[in-house]
């Protein structure tokens, strides 16, 4: 977190009009978009010139968020992003813990001359940032942005736009208050966000009940035709090939949430989604209970994340990825063999 001296430096820094670039991770999720927009609205209210940036497109079900269309996508507007990054007095890194998480923007981020400020809730943030507002015992980066605004003494500035962005962060990163959601503070914050005008019911529908027919059919197909259950490992894998995605006219965001379904089986403690992309295989890991997918993803699958939700990648093919996963899990069979109780 910030020392008192750093806090003083930051208050000082923001006492003049500044150029700020906000960045978030590749394949932005609800927390990436939510924390970025909350920070964007806050800093604009404070009078700063803010460019919000994402490395690539975010799912359409976040497009309704106030200010979402202001997010500049590096994939589409590289030169505008370069300009903003090189001119920024400060660059924020939101919802990620290492430079390479911005993908194609990694070198640009490293070479940006402004101060670097990381706000994030993943473990072990990389060295190289000037300021860290980082802790793992929280729901989301959006919640940390809320904390940061309060730390700056600006609670009164939290308006409906900021509140709804923070709410989306918390709702999506807790799977609608089902994991990482045992922090009493979160519910005080959520109560405050609703006081500020958030319509929690409507937000839930806008994010979760806006599937296309293809997306819902892809989900059904994934579970019915593409799921392997390794009962002896208490694990399940869903794999989706490029052809599968094409068949259901895949759009960004269509596979979001698919990885959670296998965990609804009683004896499954680990769920893995393998998605074949153009140049790599993307893997998502989710666990319930003790099994640490962050470590598993870091150790063998070029990734990381949190204890119960992580991601990674391979550069082989779907079949080999499945067999590598199985081989890596066999020795962990006992670790995966537990039953939740209360
Ligand atoms: P998802 O499976 O939704 O892509 O990612 C789940 C979590 O793992 C998110 O918190 C995300 O930030 C993190 N994550 C996903 N992919 C990677 C990766 O390649 N490297 C690291 N360090 N974290 C990842
Ligand atoms: Mn997050």
XYZ file of N, CA, C and O and ligand atoms in Angstrom, residues 29 31-32 95 121-122 139-141 173 306, ligand 2:
45
model
N -11.928 -7.920 -18.554
C -13.143 -8.476 -17.950
C -13.903 -7.342 -17.253
O -13.566 -6.164 -17.404
N -14.032 -6.383 -14.185
C -13.252 -5.582 -13.239
C -12.279 -4.664 -13.977
O -12.055 -3.524 -13.557
N -11.716 -5.150 -15.064
C -10.806 -4.318 -15.857
C -11.558 -3.087 -16.369
O -11.104 -1.948 -16.212
N -5.852 -3.564 -12.430
C -6.298 -4.966 -12.483
C -5.291 -5.916 -13.122
O -5.682 -6.935 -13.667
N -5.301 -6.269 -7.363
C -5.556 -7.225 -6.273
C -4.992 -8.627 -6.542
O -5.414 -9.589 -5.899
N -4.073 -8.741 -7.507
C -3.405 -10.032 -7.723
C -2.171 -10.120 -6.836
O -1.583 -9.097 -6.491
N -12.275 -7.745 -3.009
C -12.989 -8.418 -4.093
C -12.373 -8.141 -5.456
O -12.374 -9.002 -6.328
N -11.885 -6.912 -5.635
C -11.660 -6.458 -7.009
C -10.819 -5.189 -7.041
O -10.681 -4.490 -6.028
N -10.313 -4.885 -8.211
C -9.601 -3.616 -8.385
C -10.570 -2.444 -8.279
O -10.214 -1.383 -7.774
N -16.242 -9.737 -10.408
C -15.078 -10.440 -9.853
C -15.432 -11.343 -8.676
O -14.589 -12.125 -8.237
N -5.477 -15.693 -9.342
C -5.813 -15.776 -7.921
C -5.884 -17.252 -7.510
O -5.851 -18.138 -8.348
Mn -9.889 -8.195 -11.022
